[in-house]
Coordinates of C-alpha atoms in Angstrom, one line a residue:
M1 CA 0.0 0.0 0.0
T2 CA 1.4 3.4 -1.0
N3 CA 1.7 6.1 1.7
K4 CA -0.6 9.1 1.4
P5 CA 1.0 12.3 0.2
L6 CA 2.0 14.9 2.8
T7 CA 3.4 18.3 2.2
V8 CA 5.8 19.4 5.1
F9 CA 6.2 23.1 5.5
L10 CA 9.5 23.8 7.3
A11 CA 9.4 27.1 9.2
N12 CA 12.4 29.4 8.9
P13 CA 14.0 30.5 11.0
R14 CA 13.8 27.6 13.5
G15 CA 15.9 25.9 16.1
F16 CA 19.1 27.2 17.7
C17 CA 19.5 31.0 18.4
A18 CA 22.8 32.8 18.9
G19 CA 22.4 32.7 22.7
V20 CA 21.9 28.9 22.7
E21 CA 24.8 28.3 20.3
R22 CA 27.0 30.5 22.6
A23 CA 26.0 28.6 25.8
I24 CA 26.7 25.2 24.3
A25 CA 30.0 26.4 22.8
I26 CA 31.0 27.6 26.3
V27 CA 30.5 24.2 27.8
E28 CA 32.3 22.4 24.9
R29 CA 35.2 24.9 24.9
A30 CA 35.5 24.6 28.7
L31 CA 35.7 20.8 28.4
E32 CA 38.4 21.1 25.8
Q33 CA 40.4 23.7 27.7
Y34 CA 40.1 22.4 31.3
G35 CA 39.1 18.7 30.8
A36 CA 36.2 16.8 32.4
P37 CA 34.4 17.2 34.6
V38 CA 32.9 20.7 34.0
Y39 CA 29.9 21.4 36.2
V40 CA 26.9 23.3 34.9
R41 CA 24.3 24.9 37.2
H42 CA 20.9 24.1 35.8
E43 CA 20.3 22.7 32.3
I44 CA 22.5 24.8 30.0
V45 CA 19.5 25.2 27.7
H46 CA 16.1 23.5 28.0
N47 CA 16.7 20.4 25.8
R48 CA 17.4 16.9 27.0
F49 CA 19.1 15.8 23.8
V50 CA 21.6 18.7 24.2
V51 CA 22.1 18.1 27.9
E52 CA 22.7 14.4 27.4
S53 CA 25.1 15.0 24.6
L54 CA 27.1 17.3 26.8
E55 CA 26.9 14.8 29.7
A56 CA 28.5 12.2 27.4
K57 CA 31.4 14.6 26.9
G58 CA 32.0 15.1 30.6
A59 CA 29.6 17.9 31.7
V60 CA 27.9 17.4 35.1
F61 CA 24.6 19.2 35.6
V62 CA 23.5 20.2 39.0
E63 CA 20.7 22.4 40.3
E64 CA 22.6 24.3 43.1
L65 CA 26.1 25.6 43.5
K66 CA 26.5 23.6 46.8
E67 CA 26.6 20.5 44.6
V68 CA 29.8 21.7 42.9
P69 CA 33.0 20.4 44.4
E70 CA 36.1 22.5 44.9
G71 CA 38.7 22.9 42.1
V72 CA 36.5 22.3 39.0
P73 CA 35.0 24.9 36.6
V74 CA 31.3 25.7 36.9
I75 CA 29.1 27.3 34.2
F76 CA 25.9 29.3 34.7
S77 CA 23.1 28.5 32.3
A78 CA 21.9 30.6 29.4
H79 CA 18.8 31.6 31.4
G80 CA 20.8 33.7 33.9
V81 CA 21.2 33.5 37.6
P82 CA 20.4 35.6 40.7
K83 CA 23.4 37.8 41.8
E84 CA 23.8 35.6 44.9
V85 CA 25.0 32.7 42.7
P86 CA 28.2 34.4 41.4
E87 CA 28.7 36.0 44.8
E88 CA 28.7 32.5 46.4
A89 CA 31.0 31.2 43.7
E90 CA 33.5 34.1 44.5
R91 CA 33.2 33.4 48.3
R92 CA 34.1 29.8 47.6
E93 CA 36.8 30.9 45.1
L94 CA 35.3 28.7 42.4
F95 CA 36.3 29.4 38.8
Y96 CA 33.1 30.1 36.9
L97 CA 31.9 31.0 33.4
D98 CA 28.7 32.8 32.8
A99 CA 26.7 31.5 29.8
T100 CA 23.8 33.9 30.3
C101 CA 22.4 35.0 27.0
P102 CA 23.5 38.6 26.3
L103 CA 19.9 39.5 25.6
V104 CA 18.9 38.3 29.1
S105 CA 21.9 40.2 30.6
K106 CA 20.4 43.3 28.9
V107 CA 17.2 42.9 30.9
H108 CA 19.2 42.4 34.1
R109 CA 21.0 45.7 33.5
E110 CA 17.6 47.4 32.9
A111 CA 16.3 46.1 36.2
E112 CA 19.4 47.4 38.0
R113 CA 19.1 50.8 36.4
H114 CA 15.4 51.2 37.3
E115 CA 16.0 50.0 40.9
R116 CA 18.9 52.6 41.2
T117 CA 16.6 55.4 40.1
G118 CA 14.0 54.3 42.6
R119 CA 11.4 52.9 40.2
Q120 CA 9.2 50.0 41.1
I121 CA 9.6 47.3 38.4
L122 CA 6.9 45.2 36.8
L123 CA 8.3 42.1 35.2
I124 CA 6.1 40.4 32.6
G125 CA 7.0 36.7 32.7
H126 CA 6.2 33.3 34.0
A127 CA 6.6 32.5 37.7
G128 CA 9.2 29.9 38.4
H129 CA 11.0 30.1 35.1
P130 CA 14.8 30.2 35.6
E131 CA 15.0 33.4 33.6
V132 CA 12.5 35.1 35.8
I133 CA 14.2 33.9 38.9
G134 CA 17.5 35.2 37.6
T135 CA 16.1 38.6 36.7
M136 CA 14.3 39.1 40.0
G137 CA 17.5 38.2 41.7
Q138 CA 19.4 41.1 40.2
V139 CA 17.7 43.6 42.6
P140 CA 16.7 43.6 46.3
E141 CA 13.7 41.5 47.2
G142 CA 10.4 43.3 46.6
A143 CA 11.8 45.7 44.0
I144 CA 10.1 43.6 41.2
L145 CA 6.5 42.6 41.0
L146 CA 5.6 39.8 38.6
V147 CA 2.9 40.2 36.0
E148 CA 2.0 36.9 34.4
D149 CA -1.1 37.8 32.2
T150 CA -3.6 40.5 31.3
E151 CA -5.7 39.7 34.4
A152 CA -2.7 40.4 36.6
A153 CA -2.0 43.6 34.6
H154 CA -5.6 44.8 35.3
T155 CA -5.4 44.1 39.1
I156 CA -1.8 44.6 40.2
Q157 CA -1.4 47.2 43.0
V158 CA 1.7 49.5 42.9
D159 CA 3.2 51.9 45.5
D160 CA 3.5 54.9 43.1
P161 CA 1.8 54.8 39.7
D162 CA 4.0 57.7 38.5
N163 CA 7.3 55.9 39.3
L164 CA 7.1 52.6 37.5
A165 CA 9.0 50.7 34.8
Y166 CA 8.3 47.4 33.1
I167 CA 10.7 44.7 31.7
T168 CA 9.9 41.4 30.2
Q169 CA 11.1 37.8 30.0
T170 CA 12.8 37.3 26.6
T171 CA 10.9 34.2 25.5
L172 CA 7.3 35.3 25.8
S173 CA 4.5 35.3 23.2
V174 CA 4.9 38.6 21.3
D175 CA 1.1 39.1 20.9
D176 CA 0.3 38.2 24.6
T177 CA 3.0 40.6 25.8
I178 CA 1.7 43.5 23.6
E179 CA -1.7 43.0 25.2
I180 CA -0.3 43.0 28.7
I181 CA 1.8 46.2 28.0
A182 CA -1.2 47.9 26.6
V183 CA -3.1 47.3 29.8
L184 CA -0.2 48.5 31.9
K185 CA 0.1 51.7 29.8
R186 CA -3.6 52.4 30.1
R187 CA -3.5 52.0 33.9
F188 CA -0.1 53.7 34.4
P189 CA 0.5 56.3 31.6
A190 CA 3.8 57.3 33.1
I191 CA 5.3 53.8 33.1
H192 CA 8.8 53.5 31.6
G193 CA 9.5 50.7 29.1
P194 CA 12.7 49.5 27.4
K195 CA 13.9 51.5 24.3
K196 CA 14.0 48.2 22.4
E197 CA 11.5 45.5 23.4
D198 CA 13.0 42.8 25.7
I199 CA 11.6 39.8 23.8
C200 CA 14.6 38.5 21.9
Y201 CA 14.9 38.6 18.1
A202 CA 14.9 34.8 17.9
T203 CA 11.7 34.4 19.9
T204 CA 10.0 37.0 17.7
N205 CA 11.4 35.6 14.4
R206 CA 10.3 32.0 15.3
Q207 CA 6.8 33.1 16.2
E208 CA 6.5 35.1 12.9
A209 CA 7.7 32.0 11.0
V210 CA 5.0 29.9 12.7
K211 CA 2.3 32.5 11.8
E212 CA 3.4 32.3 8.2
I213 CA 2.7 28.6 7.9
A214 CA 0.0 27.9 10.6
R215 CA -3.0 28.7 8.6
R216 CA -1.8 26.5 5.7
C217 CA -1.4 23.4 7.9
D218 CA -3.7 20.7 9.1
A219 CA -1.3 20.1 12.0
L220 CA 2.0 21.6 13.2
L221 CA 4.8 20.0 15.2
V222 CA 7.0 22.1 17.4
V223 CA 10.3 20.3 18.3
G224 CA 11.2 21.3 21.8
A225 CA 11.2 20.6 25.5
P226 CA 8.2 20.8 27.8
N227 CA 10.1 23.2 30.1
S228 CA 11.2 25.4 27.1
S229 CA 9.2 28.6 27.3
N230 CA 9.9 29.7 23.7
S231 CA 8.8 26.2 22.4
Q232 CA 5.6 26.3 24.4
R233 CA 4.9 29.8 23.0
L234 CA 5.2 28.5 19.4
V235 CA 2.5 25.9 20.1
E236 CA 0.2 28.7 21.5
V237 CA 1.0 31.0 18.5
A238 CA 0.1 28.2 16.0
R239 CA -3.2 27.6 17.8
R240 CA -4.0 31.3 17.9
E241 CA -3.4 31.5 14.2
G242 CA -5.9 28.7 13.6
C243 CA -3.9 25.5 13.6
Q244 CA -5.6 23.7 16.5
R245 CA -3.5 20.5 16.1
A246 CA -0.3 22.2 17.2
I247 CA 1.7 19.7 19.2
L248 CA 5.0 19.9 21.1
V249 CA 7.3 16.9 20.7
Q250 CA 10.7 16.4 22.1
R251 CA 11.7 14.1 19.3
A252 CA 10.3 11.7 16.6
A253 CA 9.6 8.9 19.1
D254 CA 7.1 11.2 20.8
I255 CA 4.9 11.7 17.8
D256 CA 1.3 10.4 18.1
W257 CA 0.7 9.3 14.5
D258 CA -3.0 8.6 15.2
A259 CA -3.3 12.3 16.0
L260 CA -1.9 13.1 12.5
A261 CA -4.2 10.6 10.7
G262 CA -5.8 12.2 7.6
I263 CA -3.6 15.2 7.4
E264 CA -2.3 16.5 4.1
R265 CA -0.2 19.5 5.2
L266 CA 2.1 19.4 8.2
G267 CA 4.1 22.4 9.6
I268 CA 7.3 21.7 11.5
T269 CA 9.4 24.1 13.5
A270 CA 11.7 24.0 16.5
G271 CA 12.2 26.0 19.6
A272 CA 15.4 28.0 20.1
S273 CA 17.1 25.3 22.2
A274 CA 16.3 22.4 19.9
P275 CA 19.1 21.2 17.5
E276 CA 18.4 20.8 13.8
V277 CA 19.3 17.1 14.0
L278 CA 16.0 16.6 15.9
V279 CA 14.1 18.3 13.1
E280 CA 15.7 16.1 10.5
E281 CA 14.8 13.1 12.7
V282 CA 11.1 14.2 12.7
V283 CA 11.1 14.6 8.9
T284 CA 12.7 11.2 8.4
A285 CA 10.0 9.7 10.6
C286 CA 7.3 11.4 8.5
R287 CA 8.7 9.8 5.4
E288 CA 8.1 6.4 7.0
H289 CA 4.4 7.2 7.3
F290 CA 3.7 9.4 4.4
D291 CA 4.9 10.2 0.9
V292 CA 6.6 13.5 1.9
T293 CA 7.2 16.6 -0.1
V294 CA 9.3 19.2 1.9
E295 CA 8.8 22.9 1.3
N296 CA 11.1 25.3 3.0
V297 CA 9.2 28.5 3.8
S298 CA 11.6 31.4 3.7
G299 CA 11.8 33.9 6.5
V300 CA 14.1 36.3 8.2
V301 CA 17.8 35.4 7.8
E302 CA 19.5 35.5 11.2
D303 CA 23.2 36.5 11.3
V304 CA 23.6 37.3 15.1
I305 CA 26.7 36.0 16.7
F306 CA 27.6 36.4 20.4
K307 CA 31.2 36.3 21.5
L308 CA 32.5 33.7 24.0
P309 CA 33.7 34.9 27.4
K310 CA 37.3 36.1 27.4
E311 CA 38.3 33.4 29.8
L312 CA 37.8 30.9 27.0
T313 CA 39.5 33.0 24.3
D314 CA 42.5 34.1 26.5
K315 CA 43.2 30.6 27.8
V316 CA 42.7 31.6 31.5
A317 CA 44.0 28.9 33.8
I318 CA 42.1 27.7 36.9
A319 CA 43.9 28.7 40.1

């Protein structure tokens, strides 16, 4: 029996962003330069395939700094960490490398600047996400209030409506965030915002690419991890654009083929922490179930590159 035809629309851009590529390169270069083991506080990026690949090379992932022994390098994840983490590392005289995405660091600096000028800060983001924990940890406790959705934006109480600023997590839904900001600006006309929006270029570009294909698809697969904020947002964006069968899968083995029965057009994209090899794996799996024609849908061409820390380019030795 011949397989039914299936047109696969590959979203562009998709997968790794510059911040993720930099974070992974930091771990790999540290392993080359200092040898295994190299410890990493929290998953370097939210993708099990990436984490397990680095573990196989000698990286050891831990949740807290207290799990890191003396005399080995430790790396902080791309999501950023509260100030207390590098401070503790310095107290213990640990050699550490900071893989925080530069676009997350930009938000950290914004928070510090607003706090120095005495503004109360509203952070638009998701409670418990490592990036939010890291950003809130840049300033004294209580200086930042978290706004998770439009309902919170309508109800949040502030000390001084004329002395406010907002910042955002970098991996949010662009459309949801616009709605939340609109509510805050209506309630607090004097609120200060960033000169350039905090949502990162890669998050924005991947969401736009999904919008481009979602209405043409019977179903859409987002390759990414359940704890990846930007991957979860891609599912939401696809559904908002009319593709209700938008499904998050970590890799090909997770695909529920019954849920894809009868489809003729399938969109595929990947979150910013998902490697292209997993997209290729999903396309290969599709070929086993369908007669596949792949159409690459053109989008923004990304050319952003972030430099590695000077410790890895200047061959700094561990004391």
